[in-house]
Structures are given as C-alpha cells and as structure tokens.
Coordinates of C-alpha atoms in Angstrom, one line a residue:
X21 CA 36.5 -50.7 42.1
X22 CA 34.1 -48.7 39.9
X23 CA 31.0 -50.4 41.1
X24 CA 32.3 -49.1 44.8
X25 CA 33.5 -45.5 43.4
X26 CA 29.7 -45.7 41.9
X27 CA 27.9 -46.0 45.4
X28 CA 30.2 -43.6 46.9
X29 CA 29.2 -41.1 44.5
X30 CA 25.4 -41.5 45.2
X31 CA 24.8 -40.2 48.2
X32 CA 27.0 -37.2 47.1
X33 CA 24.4 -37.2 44.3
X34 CA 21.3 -37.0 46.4
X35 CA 22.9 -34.3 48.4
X36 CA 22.7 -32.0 45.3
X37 CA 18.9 -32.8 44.5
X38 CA 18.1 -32.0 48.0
X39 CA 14.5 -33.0 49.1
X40 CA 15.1 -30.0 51.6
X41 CA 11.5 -28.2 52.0
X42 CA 12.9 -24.7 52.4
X43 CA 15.3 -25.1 50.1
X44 CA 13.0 -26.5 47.2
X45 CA 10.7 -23.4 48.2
X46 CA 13.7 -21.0 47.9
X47 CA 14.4 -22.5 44.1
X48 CA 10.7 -22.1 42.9
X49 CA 10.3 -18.6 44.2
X50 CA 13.4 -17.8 42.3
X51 CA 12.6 -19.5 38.8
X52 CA 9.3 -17.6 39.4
X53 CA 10.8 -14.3 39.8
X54 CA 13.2 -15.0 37.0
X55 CA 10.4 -15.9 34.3
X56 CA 8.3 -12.8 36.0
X57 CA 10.9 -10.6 35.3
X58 CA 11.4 -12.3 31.5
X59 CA 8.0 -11.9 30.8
X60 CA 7.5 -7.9 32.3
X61 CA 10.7 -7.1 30.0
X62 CA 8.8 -9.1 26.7
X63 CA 5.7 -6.9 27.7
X64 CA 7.5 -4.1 28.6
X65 CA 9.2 -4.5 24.9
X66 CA 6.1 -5.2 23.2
X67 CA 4.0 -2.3 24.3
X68 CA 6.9 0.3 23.9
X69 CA 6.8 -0.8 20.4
X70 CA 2.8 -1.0 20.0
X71 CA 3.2 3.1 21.9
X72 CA 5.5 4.0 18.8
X73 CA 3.0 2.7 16.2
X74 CA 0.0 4.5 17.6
X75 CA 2.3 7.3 18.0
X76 CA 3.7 7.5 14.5
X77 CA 0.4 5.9 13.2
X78 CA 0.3 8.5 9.9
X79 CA 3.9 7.5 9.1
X80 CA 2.9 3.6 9.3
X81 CA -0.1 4.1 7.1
X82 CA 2.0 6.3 4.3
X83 CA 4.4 3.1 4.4
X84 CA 1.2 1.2 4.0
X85 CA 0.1 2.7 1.1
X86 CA 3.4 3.3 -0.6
X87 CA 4.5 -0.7 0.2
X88 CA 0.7 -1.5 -1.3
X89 CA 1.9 0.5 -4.6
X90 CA 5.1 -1.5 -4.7
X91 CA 3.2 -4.5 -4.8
X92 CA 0.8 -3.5 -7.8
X93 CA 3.9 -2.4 -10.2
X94 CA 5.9 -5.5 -9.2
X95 CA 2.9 -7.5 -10.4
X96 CA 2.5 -5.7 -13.7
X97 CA 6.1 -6.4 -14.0
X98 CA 6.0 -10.0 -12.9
X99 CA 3.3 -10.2 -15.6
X100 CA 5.2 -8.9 -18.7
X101 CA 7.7 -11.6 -17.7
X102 CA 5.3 -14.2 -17.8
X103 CA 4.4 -13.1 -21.3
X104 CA 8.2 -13.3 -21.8
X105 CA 8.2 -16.7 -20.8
X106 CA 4.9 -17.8 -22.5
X107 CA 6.4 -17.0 -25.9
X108 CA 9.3 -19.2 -25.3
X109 CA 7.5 -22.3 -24.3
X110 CA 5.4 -22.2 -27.0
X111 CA 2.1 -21.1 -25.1
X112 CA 1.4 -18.0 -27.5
X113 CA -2.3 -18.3 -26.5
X114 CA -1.6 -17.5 -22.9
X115 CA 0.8 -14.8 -23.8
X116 CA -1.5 -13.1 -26.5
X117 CA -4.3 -13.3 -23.5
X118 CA -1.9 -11.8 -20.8
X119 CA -0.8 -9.1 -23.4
X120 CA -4.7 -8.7 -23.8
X121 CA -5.0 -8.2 -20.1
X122 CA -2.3 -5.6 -19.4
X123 CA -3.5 -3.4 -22.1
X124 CA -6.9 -3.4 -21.3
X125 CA -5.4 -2.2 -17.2
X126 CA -4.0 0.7 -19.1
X127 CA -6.7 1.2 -20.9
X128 CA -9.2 1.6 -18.1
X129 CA -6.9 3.2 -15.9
X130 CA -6.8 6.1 -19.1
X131 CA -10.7 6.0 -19.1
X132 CA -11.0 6.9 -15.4
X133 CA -8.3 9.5 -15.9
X134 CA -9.9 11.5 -18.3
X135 CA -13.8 11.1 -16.4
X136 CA -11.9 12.2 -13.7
X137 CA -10.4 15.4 -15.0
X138 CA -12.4 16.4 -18.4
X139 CA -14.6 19.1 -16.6
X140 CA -11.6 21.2 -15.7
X141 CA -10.7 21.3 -19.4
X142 CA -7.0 21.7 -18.7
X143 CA -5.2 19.3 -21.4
X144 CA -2.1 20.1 -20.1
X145 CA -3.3 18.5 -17.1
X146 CA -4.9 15.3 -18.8
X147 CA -2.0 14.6 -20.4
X148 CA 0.2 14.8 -17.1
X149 CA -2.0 12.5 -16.1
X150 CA -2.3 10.0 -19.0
X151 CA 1.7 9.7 -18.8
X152 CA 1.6 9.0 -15.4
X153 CA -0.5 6.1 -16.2
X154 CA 1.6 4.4 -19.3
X155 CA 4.3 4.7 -17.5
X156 CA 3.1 2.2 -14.9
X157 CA 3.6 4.8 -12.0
X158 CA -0.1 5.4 -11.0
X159 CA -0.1 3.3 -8.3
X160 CA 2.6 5.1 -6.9
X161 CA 1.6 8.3 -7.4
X162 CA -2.1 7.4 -6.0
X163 CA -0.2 6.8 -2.9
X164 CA 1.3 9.7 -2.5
X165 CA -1.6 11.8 -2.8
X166 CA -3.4 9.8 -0.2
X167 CA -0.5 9.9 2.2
X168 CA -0.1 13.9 1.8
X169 CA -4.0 14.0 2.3
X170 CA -4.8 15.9 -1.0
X171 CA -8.2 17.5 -1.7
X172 CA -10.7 16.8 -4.0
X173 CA -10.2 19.5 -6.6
X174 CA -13.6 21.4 -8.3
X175 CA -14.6 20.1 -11.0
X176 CA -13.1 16.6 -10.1
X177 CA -15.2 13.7 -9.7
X178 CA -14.3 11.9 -6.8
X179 CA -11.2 12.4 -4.3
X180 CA -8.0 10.8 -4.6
X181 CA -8.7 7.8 -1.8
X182 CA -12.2 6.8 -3.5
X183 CA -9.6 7.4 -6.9
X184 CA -7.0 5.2 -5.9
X185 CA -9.4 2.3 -4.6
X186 CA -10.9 2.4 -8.2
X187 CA -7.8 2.2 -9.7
X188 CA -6.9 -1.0 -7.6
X189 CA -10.5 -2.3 -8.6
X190 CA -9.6 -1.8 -12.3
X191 CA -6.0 -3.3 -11.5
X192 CA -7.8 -6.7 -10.0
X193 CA -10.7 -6.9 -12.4
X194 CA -8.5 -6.6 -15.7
X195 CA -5.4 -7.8 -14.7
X196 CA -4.3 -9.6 -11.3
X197 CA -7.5 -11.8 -11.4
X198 CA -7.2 -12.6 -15.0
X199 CA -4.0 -13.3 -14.9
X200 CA -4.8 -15.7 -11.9
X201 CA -6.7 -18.0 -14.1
X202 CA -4.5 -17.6 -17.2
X203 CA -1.8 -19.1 -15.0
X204 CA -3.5 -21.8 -13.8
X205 CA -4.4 -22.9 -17.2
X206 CA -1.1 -23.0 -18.2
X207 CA -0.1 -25.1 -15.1
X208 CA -2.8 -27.6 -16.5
X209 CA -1.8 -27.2 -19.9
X210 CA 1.5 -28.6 -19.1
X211 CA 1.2 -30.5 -16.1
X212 CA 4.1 -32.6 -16.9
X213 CA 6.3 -29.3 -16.3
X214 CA 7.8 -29.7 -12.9
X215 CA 8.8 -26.3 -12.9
X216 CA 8.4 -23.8 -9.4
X217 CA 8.0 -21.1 -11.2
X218 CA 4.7 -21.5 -12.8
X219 CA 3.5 -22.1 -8.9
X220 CA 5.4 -19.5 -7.3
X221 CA 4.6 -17.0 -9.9
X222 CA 0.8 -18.4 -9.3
X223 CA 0.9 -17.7 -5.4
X224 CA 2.4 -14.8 -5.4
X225 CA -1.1 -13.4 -7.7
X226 CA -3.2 -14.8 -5.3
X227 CA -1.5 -13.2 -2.0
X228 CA -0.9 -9.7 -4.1
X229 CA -4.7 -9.9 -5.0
X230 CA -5.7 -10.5 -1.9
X231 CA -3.6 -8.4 0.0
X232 CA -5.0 -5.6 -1.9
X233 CA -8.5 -6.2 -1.0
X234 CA -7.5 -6.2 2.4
X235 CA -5.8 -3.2 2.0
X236 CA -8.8 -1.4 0.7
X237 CA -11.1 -2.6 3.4
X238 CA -8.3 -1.5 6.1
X239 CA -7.8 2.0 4.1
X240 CA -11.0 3.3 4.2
X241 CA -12.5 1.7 7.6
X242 CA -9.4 3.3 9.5
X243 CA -9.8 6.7 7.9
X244 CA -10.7 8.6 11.1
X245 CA -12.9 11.2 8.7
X246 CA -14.4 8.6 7.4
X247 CA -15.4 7.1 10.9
X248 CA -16.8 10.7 12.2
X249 CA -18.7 10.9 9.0
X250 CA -20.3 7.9 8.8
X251 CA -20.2 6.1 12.4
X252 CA -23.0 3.4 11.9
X253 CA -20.7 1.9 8.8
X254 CA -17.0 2.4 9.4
X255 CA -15.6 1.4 12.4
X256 CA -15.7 -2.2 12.5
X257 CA -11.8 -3.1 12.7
X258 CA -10.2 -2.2 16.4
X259 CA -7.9 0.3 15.8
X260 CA -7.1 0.1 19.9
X261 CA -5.7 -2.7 20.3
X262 CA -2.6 -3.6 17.5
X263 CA -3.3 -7.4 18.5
X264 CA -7.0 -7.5 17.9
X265 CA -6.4 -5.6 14.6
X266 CA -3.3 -8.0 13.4
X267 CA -6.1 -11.0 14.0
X268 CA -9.3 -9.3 12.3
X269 CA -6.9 -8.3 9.3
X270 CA -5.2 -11.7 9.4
X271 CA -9.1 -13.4 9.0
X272 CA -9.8 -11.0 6.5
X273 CA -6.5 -11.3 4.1
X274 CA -7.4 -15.7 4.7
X275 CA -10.8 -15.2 3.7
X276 CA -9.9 -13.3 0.4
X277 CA -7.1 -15.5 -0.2
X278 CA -9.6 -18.7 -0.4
X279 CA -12.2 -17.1 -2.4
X280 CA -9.9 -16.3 -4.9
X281 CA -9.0 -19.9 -4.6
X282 CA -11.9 -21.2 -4.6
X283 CA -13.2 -18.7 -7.9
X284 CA -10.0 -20.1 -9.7
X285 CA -11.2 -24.1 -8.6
X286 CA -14.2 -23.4 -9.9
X287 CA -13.3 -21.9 -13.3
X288 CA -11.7 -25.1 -13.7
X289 CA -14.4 -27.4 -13.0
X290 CA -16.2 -25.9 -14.9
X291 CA -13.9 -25.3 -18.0
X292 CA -14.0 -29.5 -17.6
X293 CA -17.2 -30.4 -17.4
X294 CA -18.7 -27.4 -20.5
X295 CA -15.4 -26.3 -21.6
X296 CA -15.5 -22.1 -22.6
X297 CA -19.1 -22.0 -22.9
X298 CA -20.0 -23.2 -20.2
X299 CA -17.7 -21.7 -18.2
X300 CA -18.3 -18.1 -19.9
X301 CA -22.6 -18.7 -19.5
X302 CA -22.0 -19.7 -15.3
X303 CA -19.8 -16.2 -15.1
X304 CA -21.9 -14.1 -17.2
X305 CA -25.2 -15.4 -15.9
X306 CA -24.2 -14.5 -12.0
X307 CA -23.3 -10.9 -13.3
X308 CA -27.1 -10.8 -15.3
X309 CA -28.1 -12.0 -12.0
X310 CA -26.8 -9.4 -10.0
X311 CA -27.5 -6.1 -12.0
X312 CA -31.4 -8.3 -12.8
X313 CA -31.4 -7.9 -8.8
X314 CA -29.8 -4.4 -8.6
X315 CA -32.8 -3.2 -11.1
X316 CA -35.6 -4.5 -9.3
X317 CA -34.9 -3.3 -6.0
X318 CA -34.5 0.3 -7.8
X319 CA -30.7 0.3 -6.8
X320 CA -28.8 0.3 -10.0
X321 CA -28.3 4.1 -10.4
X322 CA -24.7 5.1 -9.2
X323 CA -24.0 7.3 -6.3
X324 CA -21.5 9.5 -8.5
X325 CA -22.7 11.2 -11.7
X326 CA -21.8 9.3 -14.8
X327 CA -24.0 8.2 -18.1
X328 CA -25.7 4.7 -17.6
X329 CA -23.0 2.4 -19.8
X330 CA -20.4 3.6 -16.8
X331 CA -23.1 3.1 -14.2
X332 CA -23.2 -0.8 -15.7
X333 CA -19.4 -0.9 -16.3
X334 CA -18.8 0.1 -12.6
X335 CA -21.4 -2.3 -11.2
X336 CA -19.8 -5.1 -13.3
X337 CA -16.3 -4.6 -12.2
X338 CA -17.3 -4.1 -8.5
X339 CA -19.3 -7.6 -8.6
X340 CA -16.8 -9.4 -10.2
X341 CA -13.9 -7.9 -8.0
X342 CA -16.3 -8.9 -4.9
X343 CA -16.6 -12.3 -6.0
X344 CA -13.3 -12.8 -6.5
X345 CA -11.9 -11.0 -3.4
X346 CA -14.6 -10.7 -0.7
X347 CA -13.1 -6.9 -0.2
X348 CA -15.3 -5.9 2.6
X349 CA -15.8 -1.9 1.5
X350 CA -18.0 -3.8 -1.5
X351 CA -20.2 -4.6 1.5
X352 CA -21.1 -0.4 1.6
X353 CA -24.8 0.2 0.4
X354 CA -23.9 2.5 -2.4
X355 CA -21.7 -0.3 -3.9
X356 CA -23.0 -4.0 -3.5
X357 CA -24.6 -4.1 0.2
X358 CA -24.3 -5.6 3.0
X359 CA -26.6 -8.8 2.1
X360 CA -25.5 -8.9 -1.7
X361 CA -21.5 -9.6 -0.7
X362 CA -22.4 -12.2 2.2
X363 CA -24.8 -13.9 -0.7
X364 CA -22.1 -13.8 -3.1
X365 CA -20.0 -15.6 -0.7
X366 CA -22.0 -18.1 -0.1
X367 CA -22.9 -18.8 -3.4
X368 CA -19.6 -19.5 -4.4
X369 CA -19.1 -22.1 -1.9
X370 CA -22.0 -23.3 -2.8
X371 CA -20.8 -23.9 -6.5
X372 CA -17.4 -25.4 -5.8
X373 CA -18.8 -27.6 -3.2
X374 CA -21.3 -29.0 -6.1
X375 CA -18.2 -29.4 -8.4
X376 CA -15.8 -30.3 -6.3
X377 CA -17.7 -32.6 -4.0
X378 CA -18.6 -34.9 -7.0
X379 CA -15.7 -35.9 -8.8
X380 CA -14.3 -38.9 -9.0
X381 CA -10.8 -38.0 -8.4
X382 CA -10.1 -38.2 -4.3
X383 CA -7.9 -35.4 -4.5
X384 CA -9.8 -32.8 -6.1
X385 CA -12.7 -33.5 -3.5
X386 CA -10.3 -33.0 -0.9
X387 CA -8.9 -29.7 -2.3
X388 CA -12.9 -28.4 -2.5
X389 CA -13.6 -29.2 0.9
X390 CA -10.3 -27.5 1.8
X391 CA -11.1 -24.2 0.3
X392 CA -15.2 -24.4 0.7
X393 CA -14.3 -25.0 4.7
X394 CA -11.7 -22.4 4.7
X395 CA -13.9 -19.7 2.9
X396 CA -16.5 -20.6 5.6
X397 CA -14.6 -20.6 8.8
X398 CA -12.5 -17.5 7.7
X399 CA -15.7 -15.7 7.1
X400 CA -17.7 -16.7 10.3
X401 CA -14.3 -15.4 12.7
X402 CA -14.1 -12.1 11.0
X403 CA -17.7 -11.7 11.2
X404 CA -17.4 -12.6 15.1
X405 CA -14.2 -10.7 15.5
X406 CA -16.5 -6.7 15.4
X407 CA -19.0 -5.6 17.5
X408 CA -22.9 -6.9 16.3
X409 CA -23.3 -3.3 15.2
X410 CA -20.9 -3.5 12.4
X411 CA -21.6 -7.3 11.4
X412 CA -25.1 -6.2 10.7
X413 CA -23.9 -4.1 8.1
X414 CA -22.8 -7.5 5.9
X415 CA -25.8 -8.8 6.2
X416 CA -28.4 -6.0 6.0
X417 CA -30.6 -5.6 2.6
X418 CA -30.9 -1.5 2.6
X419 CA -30.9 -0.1 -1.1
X420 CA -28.3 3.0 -1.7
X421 CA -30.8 5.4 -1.5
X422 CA -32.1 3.7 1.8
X423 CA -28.9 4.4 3.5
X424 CA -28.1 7.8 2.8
X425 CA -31.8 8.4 3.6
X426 CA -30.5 7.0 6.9
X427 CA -27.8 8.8 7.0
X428 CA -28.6 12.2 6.8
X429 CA -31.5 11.8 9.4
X430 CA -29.0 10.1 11.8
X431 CA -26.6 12.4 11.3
X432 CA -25.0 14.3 14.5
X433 CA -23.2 16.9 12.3
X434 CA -23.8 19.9 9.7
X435 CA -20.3 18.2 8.0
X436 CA -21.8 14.8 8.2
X437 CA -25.3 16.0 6.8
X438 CA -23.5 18.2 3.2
X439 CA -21.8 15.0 2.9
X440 CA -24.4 13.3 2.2
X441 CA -25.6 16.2 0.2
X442 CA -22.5 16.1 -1.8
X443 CA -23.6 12.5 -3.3
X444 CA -25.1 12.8 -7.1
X445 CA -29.0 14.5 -6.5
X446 CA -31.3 11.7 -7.4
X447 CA -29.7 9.9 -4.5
X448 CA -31.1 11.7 -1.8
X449 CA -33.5 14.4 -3.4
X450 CA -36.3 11.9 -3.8
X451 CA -36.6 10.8 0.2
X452 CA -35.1 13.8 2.1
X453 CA -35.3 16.8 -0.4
X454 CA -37.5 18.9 1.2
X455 CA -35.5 18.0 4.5
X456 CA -32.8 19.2 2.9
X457 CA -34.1 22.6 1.7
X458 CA -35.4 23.6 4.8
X459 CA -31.9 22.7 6.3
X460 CA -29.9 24.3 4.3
X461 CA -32.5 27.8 4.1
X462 CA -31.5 27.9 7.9
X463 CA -28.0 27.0 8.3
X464 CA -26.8 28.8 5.2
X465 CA -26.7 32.1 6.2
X466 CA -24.8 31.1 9.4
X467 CA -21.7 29.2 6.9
X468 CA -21.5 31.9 4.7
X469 CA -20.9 34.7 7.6
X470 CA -18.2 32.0 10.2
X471 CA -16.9 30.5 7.2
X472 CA -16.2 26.7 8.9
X473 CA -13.4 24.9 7.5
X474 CA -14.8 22.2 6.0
X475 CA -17.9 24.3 4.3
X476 CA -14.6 24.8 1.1
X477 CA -15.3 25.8 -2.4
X478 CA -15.8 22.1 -3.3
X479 CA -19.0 22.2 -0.8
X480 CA -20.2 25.3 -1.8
X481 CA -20.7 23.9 -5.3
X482 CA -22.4 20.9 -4.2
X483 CA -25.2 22.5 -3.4
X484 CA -28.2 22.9 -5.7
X485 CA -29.7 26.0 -6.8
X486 CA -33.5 24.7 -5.9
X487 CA -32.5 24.5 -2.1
X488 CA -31.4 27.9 -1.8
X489 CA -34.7 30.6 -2.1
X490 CA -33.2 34.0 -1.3
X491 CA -31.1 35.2 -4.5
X492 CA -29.0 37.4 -2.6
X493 CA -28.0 34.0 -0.7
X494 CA -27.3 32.6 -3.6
X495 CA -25.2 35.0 -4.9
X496 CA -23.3 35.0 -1.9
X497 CA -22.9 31.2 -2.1
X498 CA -21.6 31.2 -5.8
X499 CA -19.0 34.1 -4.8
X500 CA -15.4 33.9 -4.6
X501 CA -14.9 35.1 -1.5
X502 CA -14.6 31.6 -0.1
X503 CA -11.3 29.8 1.0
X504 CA -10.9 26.5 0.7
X505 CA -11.3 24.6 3.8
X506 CA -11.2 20.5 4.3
X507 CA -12.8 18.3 1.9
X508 CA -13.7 14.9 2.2

C-alpha cells in the first residue's frame, strides 16, 4: 500500500515542477526582478550612506583624528601595564627598558614643545604646554587643534598639523616601535609561557603603529590646502570614490603592518646570529648610510630653521620611523624622497630574505617568505592603485632644494609661490632668489593695498628684508595694520 500511495503521489509531484515553457519563463523573470530590486535597495543603501560621508566629510575627519589620539594614549597606557607586568615575572630588564622608552616619549615631546614656542617668550605659555605633555594628553589636544583648523601663530615654528605628525613621529620612534621589539624579546625569552597576552599585547603595537602611519599619510594627502598648494605631490589617494579609497588605505595600512614585521624578524635574526652588537652595528650602519647619502647629494640641511644636532636628530628619527613604518608622507622631498623610502623598502626585504631564507629551521623560512612577499605585493598594489603622476613621486631622486626649485616655478598661484617662500631661506634663495625678488618687488605693493586673506601677519614676516628695495614698502610690510588672514 505505500509503494502504490508512492506512485500516485508522483505524477502529483511532477505537476508542481512543471516543465511548462511559459511558466518556467514567468518564474525566472520574477526571481530576476526580485534580486534586481534587492540589489537597487543595497545600492540605493550604500550610496545614501557614501552621500552622508562626503557630505559631513569635516565631521568624519575630526572623528579621525580624535579616534587616532585615542589610540596613541591607550598605547602609552597599555605600555605602563606591561612594565607592571614585567616586574612581576621577573623580567626587570624589559621593564627598566620600557620605563627607558616612555620617558624618553616625554622627553622629546618636551623638547619639541619648547623649539616650538621659545621665540614667543611667554612662560606662562610653555608651561601650559609642558603640562599638557606629562599628563599624557598631547595627543589629544593635537587633535583638537587640527580638527578646529588653528593657525600657525608668529613666532611659532611650524603649524599644528606638521606639529602633530612630529609628535606621532616622536611617539613611534621612542616608544611604539621600541616597545615592539621589547616585546618580542620577552616572547622569546620565555617561550615556554603559553600566555595570550604577551601576543595580543604584541599585535595590538603592530596594528597601532601602523595605523598611525597610515593615518599620517591619509592626513596630510587629503588636506584639500595642501592639494591646491602643492598639486604635483598630494593628491595621490581618491578622495572620489569611498571604495577606491577604503582599498588604497587598506594596501597601505598592510604594507606598514609587514614592514614593521618584517623590521621586528629581522632584529631577531640578527640578535641570533651577532647577538647586540651585531644587531646595534646593522641598525646604526643603515642610518650612517643614509645621512652619508643625504650629505653628498647636498640634502641634509632641514627645510625648517633649527641648529644642525636637530637637523641630524630629525633626519634620524624620520629614517628610522620610515624604515619601520613605510609612512608614505616620508616619501616628500624635504623629508626622505621619493627614491630614498622605495630603497629603504627594498632593502629591508632584502635583509630578511638573506636571514630568513637561510635557516635551518622550516618554519622560520616560511614566516620570511611570508612577510618578504607580503611587503612586496602590498607595495606593488598601492603603487598601482594612483595615477603614474603620483607613483613617480616614490620613486623620483630630486634633492629638497630641487623640489621647491620646482615648485615655485610651477606654481599657478601668488599663495602657492609665498609658500614656498615661507620655507627656511637657504632652501630656495640659492636657485630662485633673484626670481623671487623680482616677484615679490612687483606683487607687493598690490598685497599690501587688497589685503588677500591668506597674505596674514605670519606671511608678512616671512618675507626677507633683501627682497624688498623700496623702504617705504618695507615699512608698510612690517606695520601693524595687517589682519590676520589664512595660514597654512
């Protein structure tokens, strides 16, 4: 009886999955309009959101900056808790060097405070500022003074953006890379410790580090002043398209990410093969190197004006947070250039592989082709992701002085030309001061009389008293009847 209740069911069966032409027509056309109307409501979704980014882009960028802050106090914090927890495991030496570390943050950070401010001679001010920074909240208040756009102040060296990246520079050089490789000594120092937090604490360094390298690189190429200023070297990340950003940001934070793996590989090759010295001779000969290089090409003069022992400390710290980091601002000629950063790249991959690749141990060779491959592959598709324009600008060998040379002859602007005026003298004076004089003998009188908004105070004292050859000009110029305008 069921084998019979069985075949009369079938053909009751095949009369549901009807092989009816019209009928199987009617069903596709209505699957198809029910995954074309999924889809336009996704789309529709998508690009409402993508309209209220662009829309409130200033808002996103504040939470960007303020979110990057975050990140660099809950580091210094994650780091005095690791010292905490070196202490009681024993591991003094790692403590005493973390210790070492954070103090010498601070310490910088105070430094670069007081170059910063000394010429206004307001102590009151100075010591505002020094508080700000032992009480861990620079970061933070960096941010804000980006995000509300305040000016560069007379008498102040640089402007709060080129301020806060410096900080973060000084943050990764004495602190977040150091304590990368402190931590990963430890992990081999006990490697019969099965604990997580050693390795989470470990990855969450490299992914801060490298997220604030990325954050510089994205901060300063998506300033829109800094795009009108200087076209031929900011511009290269697509600020048009959300999607196309999200991938060239995503290649960029990967490709810091494994060269700060494969910097902290290499320190322990070769902390195994030499111990300390060798390892301390391989780190301090690439930085000989580099400022041997810097010298001979007549580029190791600084772009802003302080003595020579900060012109050396500020190439040193720049190199080694490039080499650690790939940040792509680095690339700029008046810091590394263009071909310097893509060489130091390359050399790094270069060194791991000729560690890495030679040891006996299988799974160390397969850990140096892992990050040597992903260095190289993350650095190709981000060079490939911007137009050729832009990638020839991390590849190009053009001195400091060779580039704002450039600049000032290319530029389309009055604004764009004092900006490159505004850079410290022996910059520029040497291959366009003559250009220069005769510019500004023309255009002055013209400023002085409309008064344009970004020709402030801060401009007006950039100018040097050689250029200008009428004294009642000059008088004029060094008045007070000038309001401030926009600054850079």
């Amino acid at each position: 009886m069921a084998s019979d209740s069985l075949l009369e069911q079938e053909p009751t069966f095949s009369r549901v999955r009807s092989t009816d032409p019209e009928k199987v027509k009617a069903k596709k056309l209505s699957i198809g309009r029910e995954r074309s109307l999924t889809f336009t409501s996704v789309k529709r979704v998508t690009s409402s959101i993508s309209l209220k980014i662009k829309r409130n882009r200033h808002i996103v960028a504040k939470l960007d900056l303020y979110f990057t802050a975050a990140l660099s106090i809950s580091d210094m914090l994650c780091d005095i808790v690791m010292i905490f927890r070196y202490f009681s495991r024993g591991q003094g030496g790692f403590a005493l060097a973390s210790i070492i570390c954070v103090g010498l943050n601070l310490a910088v950070q105070s430094y670069l405070v007081f170059v910063q401010h000394r010429q206004k001679n307001d102590w009151l001010l100075m010591a505002k500022e020094q508080t700000i920074v032992f009480s861990l909240l620079k970061p933070g208040v960096d941010a804000h003074r980006v995000a509300t756009s305040m000016k560069q102040g007379v008498g102040e060296v640089t402007d709060s953006q080129t301020e806060m990246t410096y900080m973060k520079i000084v943050e990764l050089v004495t602190e977040s890379i150091p304590g990368t490789i402190i931590q990963l000594f430890a992990m081999f120092s006990a490697r019969g410790d099965a604990s997580v937090m050693p390795v989470l604490s470990l990855a969450s360094s490299i992914a801060t580090s490298a997220f604030i390298a990325t954050q510089i690189g994205y901060e300063w190429d998506a300033d829109q002043h800094k795009r009108k200023i200087m076209p031929s070297l900011y511009g290269y990340l697509n600020l048009k398209s959300l999607r196309r950003l999200f991938w060239q940001l995503s290649w960029l934070f990967l490709l810091s990410v494994f060269t700060l793996m494969m910097r902290a590989f290499t320190c322990v090759m070769l902390f195994e093969r030499g111990g300390s010295k060798l390892l301390v001779a391989v780190l301090f000969g690439e930085l000989v190197g580099f400022l041997l290089i810097k010298t001979a090409r007549g580029d190791i003069d600084y772009w802003a004006d302080i003595s020579f022992p900060s012109v050396l400390t500020q190439r040193s710290f720049l190199f080694f947070c490039c080499s650690w980091t790939a940040c792509p601002q680095f690339r700029h000629p008046l810091e590394l250039g263009g071909a310097m950063w893509s060489l130091i790249i390359m050399w790094t991959v270069a060194l791991a592989a000729t560690l890495g690749l030679t040891q006996q141990d299988e799974a160390v060779r397969t850990l140096a082709a892992a990050v040597c491959t992903g260095t190289c592959v993350s650095y190709v598709i981000f060079l490939a992701s911007m137009e050729s324009k832009y990638r020839n600008t991390f590849l190009r060998a053009l001195t400091g002085k060779g580039f704002l040379r450039d600049e000032y002859r290319n530029a389309g602007t009055d604004e764009a030309k004092m900006f490159v005026v505004s850079y410290k003298e022996s910059y520029w004076r040497p291959e366009v001061g003559d250009e220069v004089k005769e510019w500004l003998q023309s255009k002055l009188p013209g400023w002085l009389e409309e008064q344009p908004e970004w020709f402030d105070q801060l401009r007006r004292s950039q100018i040097p008293d050689w250029a200008i050859e009428h004294p009642e000009v000059l008088l004029r110029l060094r008045g007070t009847g000038a309001e401030e305008g926009g600054g850079s």
